């Protein structure tokens, strides 16, 4: 129920942008690639798994398996970002390792916004730093974090970008990508 609410919001947005051509629920892999990579000026798509498992019955909304299947259609132009919930501790670290090994991910997309009553900060030495260390060890170089747009399911305090500064200093070899340009904070 909660996950479909979010998907229905995306669906309304997509219909507004795409017109009468369908809905997000009807968006096939081929149509996605056509819209994003053939009909736009986009050179490379970062396709991230949506780790909002609390909303989708314990599974990713877009699973790593599905993302890798899309990547196989245009491997030179689609980069798969896996996803974990750092609040899961060792289970998140193990899942990251599995995604690197099984799906050859080169980055991750994270949602710190407390949608599951366990929000976290990028400079948290107990929650985030073990993940950054594991990323470094596994060669995962791209860390995309939802910062900004604290809409509905996210607690705004976890969407502000100030917590990223220290992580940047402590892990200079990792590339932190701040999604949504930290809007409206910056």
Tab-separated table of C-alpha atoms in Angstrom:
chain	number	residue	atom	x	y	z
A	1	UNK	CA	0.000	0.000	0.000
A	2	UNK	CA	2.644	2.533	1.043
A	3	UNK	CA	4.875	1.686	-1.908
A	4	UNK	CA	2.065	1.985	-4.426
A	5	UNK	CA	1.263	5.458	-3.088
A	6	UNK	CA	4.794	6.527	-4.048
A	7	UNK	CA	4.541	4.824	-7.436
A	8	UNK	CA	1.212	6.569	-8.072
A	9	UNK	CA	2.946	9.916	-7.420
A	10	UNK	CA	5.604	9.018	-10.002
A	11	UNK	CA	2.869	7.895	-12.345
A	12	UNK	CA	1.111	11.274	-12.145
A	13	UNK	CA	4.415	13.026	-12.833
A	14	UNK	CA	5.237	10.743	-15.765
A	15	UNK	CA	1.826	11.225	-17.355
A	16	UNK	CA	2.331	14.974	-17.132
A	17	UNK	CA	5.735	14.700	-18.815
A	18	UNK	CA	4.987	11.951	-21.338
A	19	UNK	CA	1.409	12.794	-22.178
A	20	UNK	CA	-1.050	10.065	-23.101
A	21	UNK	CA	1.671	7.524	-23.937
A	22	UNK	CA	1.125	5.448	-20.807
A	23	UNK	CA	2.098	5.295	-17.195
A	24	UNK	CA	5.119	4.409	-15.100
A	25	UNK	CA	3.531	1.022	-14.438
A	26	UNK	CA	3.520	0.417	-18.204
A	27	UNK	CA	7.058	1.677	-18.812
A	28	UNK	CA	8.938	-1.252	-20.327
A	29	UNK	CA	12.716	-1.609	-20.289
A	30	UNK	CA	12.867	-0.940	-24.013
A	31	UNK	CA	10.679	2.179	-23.675
A	32	UNK	CA	12.850	3.423	-20.802
A	33	UNK	CA	16.021	3.068	-22.875
A	34	UNK	CA	14.341	4.695	-25.835
A	35	UNK	CA	13.171	7.705	-23.799
A	36	UNK	CA	16.348	8.181	-21.776
A	37	UNK	CA	19.119	7.251	-24.182
A	38	UNK	CA	17.746	7.516	-27.703
A	39	UNK	CA	15.283	10.417	-27.544
A	40	UNK	CA	17.344	12.658	-25.283
A	41	UNK	CA	20.842	14.054	-25.206
A	42	UNK	CA	21.777	11.732	-22.345
A	43	UNK	CA	25.048	9.865	-22.882
A	44	UNK	CA	25.046	7.643	-19.806
A	45	UNK	CA	22.216	6.622	-17.496
A	46	UNK	CA	22.797	5.853	-13.829
A	47	UNK	CA	20.153	3.261	-13.053
A	48	UNK	CA	19.725	2.825	-9.339
A	49	UNK	CA	18.005	0.098	-7.418
A	50	UNK	CA	15.392	1.572	-5.111
A	51	UNK	CA	16.131	0.289	-1.629
A	52	UNK	CA	12.901	1.435	-0.065
A	53	UNK	CA	12.307	-2.136	1.065
A	54	UNK	CA	10.092	-1.083	3.954
A	55	UNK	CA	7.584	0.126	1.377
A	56	UNK	CA	7.807	-2.821	-1.000
A	57	UNK	CA	7.372	-5.930	1.104
A	58	UNK	CA	11.054	-6.346	1.973
A	59	UNK	CA	12.291	-6.148	-1.644
A	60	UNK	CA	13.768	-3.384	-3.755
A	61	UNK	CA	11.197	-1.573	-5.914
A	62	UNK	CA	13.705	-2.014	-8.753
A	63	UNK	CA	15.836	-5.055	-7.951
A	64	UNK	CA	19.525	-5.395	-8.841
A	65	UNK	CA	18.562	-8.274	-11.139
A	66	UNK	CA	16.147	-6.034	-13.068
A	67	UNK	CA	18.668	-3.193	-13.267
A	68	UNK	CA	21.360	-5.529	-14.620
A	69	UNK	CA	18.896	-6.812	-17.210
A	70	UNK	CA	18.345	-3.233	-18.430
A	71	UNK	CA	22.121	-2.645	-18.456
A	72	UNK	CA	22.607	-5.707	-20.659
A	73	UNK	CA	20.568	-3.988	-23.376
A	74	UNK	CA	23.040	-1.055	-23.588
A	75	UNK	CA	26.048	-1.957	-21.429
A	76	UNK	CA	28.211	0.896	-22.686
A	77	UNK	CA	25.634	3.508	-21.657
A	78	UNK	CA	23.964	2.208	-18.474
A	79	UNK	CA	25.713	2.157	-15.102
A	80	UNK	CA	23.958	0.201	-12.356
A	81	UNK	CA	23.998	1.620	-8.851
A	82	UNK	CA	23.129	-0.973	-6.253
A	83	UNK	CA	21.460	-0.012	-3.011
A	84	UNK	CA	21.538	-0.983	0.630
A	85	UNK	CA	20.206	0.434	3.874
A	86	UNK	CA	23.224	1.315	6.065
A	87	UNK	CA	20.990	1.005	9.129
A	88	UNK	CA	20.957	-2.758	8.508
A	89	UNK	CA	24.584	-2.957	9.695
A	90	UNK	CA	26.414	-6.156	8.765
A	91	UNK	CA	23.527	-7.307	6.560
A	92	UNK	CA	23.959	-4.138	4.462
A	93	UNK	CA	27.705	-4.736	4.151
A	94	UNK	CA	27.132	-8.346	3.092
A	95	UNK	CA	24.463	-7.273	0.599
A	96	UNK	CA	26.825	-4.669	-0.879
A	97	UNK	CA	29.484	-7.333	-1.339
A	98	UNK	CA	26.931	-9.635	-3.002
A	99	UNK	CA	25.827	-6.895	-5.403
A	100	UNK	CA	29.433	-6.132	-6.384
A	101	UNK	CA	30.215	-9.808	-6.943
A	102	UNK	CA	26.967	-10.934	-8.572
A	103	UNK	CA	25.907	-7.789	-10.448
A	104	UNK	CA	29.166	-5.908	-11.017
A	105	UNK	CA	27.827	-2.639	-9.589
A	106	UNK	CA	30.261	0.288	-9.487
A	107	UNK	CA	28.220	2.517	-7.216
A	108	UNK	CA	25.328	2.673	-4.789
A	109	UNK	CA	22.298	4.899	-4.262
A	110	UNK	CA	21.292	5.563	-0.684
A	111	UNK	CA	18.254	7.017	1.052
A	112	UNK	CA	19.104	8.413	4.506
A	113	UNK	CA	15.742	10.158	4.988
A	114	UNK	CA	14.235	8.113	7.829
A	115	UNK	CA	11.441	6.509	5.807
A	116	UNK	CA	11.945	3.441	7.994
A	117	UNK	CA	12.403	5.251	11.341
A	118	UNK	CA	16.164	4.710	11.074
A	119	UNK	CA	17.508	7.826	9.377
A	120	UNK	CA	21.270	8.267	9.262
A	121	UNK	CA	23.966	10.799	8.356
A	122	UNK	CA	26.892	10.403	5.931
A	123	UNK	CA	29.377	11.274	8.697
A	124	UNK	CA	28.001	8.786	11.235
A	125	UNK	CA	31.004	6.697	12.283
A	126	UNK	CA	28.876	3.756	13.477
A	127	UNK	CA	26.375	3.552	10.619
A	128	UNK	CA	27.861	5.146	7.484
A	129	UNK	CA	31.625	4.816	7.939
A	130	UNK	CA	31.644	0.990	7.905
A	131	UNK	CA	29.812	1.223	4.576
A	132	UNK	CA	32.306	3.751	3.161
A	133	UNK	CA	35.169	1.477	4.287
A	134	UNK	CA	33.569	-1.512	2.565
A	135	UNK	CA	32.970	0.559	-0.584
A	136	UNK	CA	36.654	1.488	-0.608
A	137	UNK	CA	37.684	-2.151	-0.145
A	138	UNK	CA	35.344	-3.418	-2.901
A	139	UNK	CA	36.188	-0.696	-5.410
A	140	UNK	CA	32.744	0.911	-5.283
A	141	UNK	CA	33.624	4.507	-6.145
A	142	UNK	CA	30.266	6.229	-6.701
A	143	UNK	CA	28.126	6.983	-3.672
A	144	UNK	CA	24.849	8.644	-4.659
A	145	UNK	CA	22.845	9.986	-1.730
A	146	UNK	CA	19.327	11.413	-1.737
A	147	UNK	CA	19.913	14.914	-0.379
A	148	UNK	CA	17.264	17.524	-0.816
A	149	UNK	CA	13.587	17.126	-1.722
A	150	UNK	CA	12.424	16.010	1.726
A	151	UNK	CA	9.029	15.017	0.366
A	152	UNK	CA	6.425	12.963	2.201
A	153	UNK	CA	8.212	9.806	3.354
A	154	UNK	CA	11.534	11.474	4.250
A	155	UNK	CA	12.458	13.394	7.390
A	156	UNK	CA	13.949	16.730	6.290
A	157	UNK	CA	16.828	16.709	8.781
A	158	UNK	CA	18.376	13.694	7.017
A	159	UNK	CA	17.985	15.305	3.593
A	160	UNK	CA	20.168	18.328	4.384
A	161	UNK	CA	23.676	17.967	2.850
A	162	UNK	CA	25.902	19.306	5.660
A	163	UNK	CA	26.728	15.824	6.930
A	164	UNK	CA	28.504	14.971	3.664
A	165	UNK	CA	31.430	17.402	4.184
A	166	UNK	CA	33.258	15.297	6.768
A	167	UNK	CA	32.686	12.071	4.804
A	168	UNK	CA	34.209	13.776	1.751
A	169	UNK	CA	37.279	14.714	3.773
A	170	UNK	CA	37.630	11.277	5.355
A	171	UNK	CA	37.064	9.304	2.122
A	172	UNK	CA	38.571	11.402	-0.699
A	173	UNK	CA	38.836	8.425	-3.066
A	174	UNK	CA	35.036	7.998	-3.092
A	175	UNK	CA	32.879	10.144	-5.367
A	176	UNK	CA	29.817	11.405	-3.525
A	177	UNK	CA	26.990	12.293	-5.896
A	178	UNK	CA	24.357	14.458	-4.237
A	179	UNK	CA	21.020	13.692	-5.854
A	180	UNK	CA	18.441	16.444	-6.319
A	181	UNK	CA	21.224	19.060	-5.967
A	182	UNK	CA	20.391	19.335	-2.241
A	183	UNK	CA	17.383	21.459	-3.203
A	184	UNK	CA	15.986	23.517	-1.466
A	185	UNK	CA	18.911	23.734	0.976
A	186	UNK	CA	21.533	24.764	-1.604
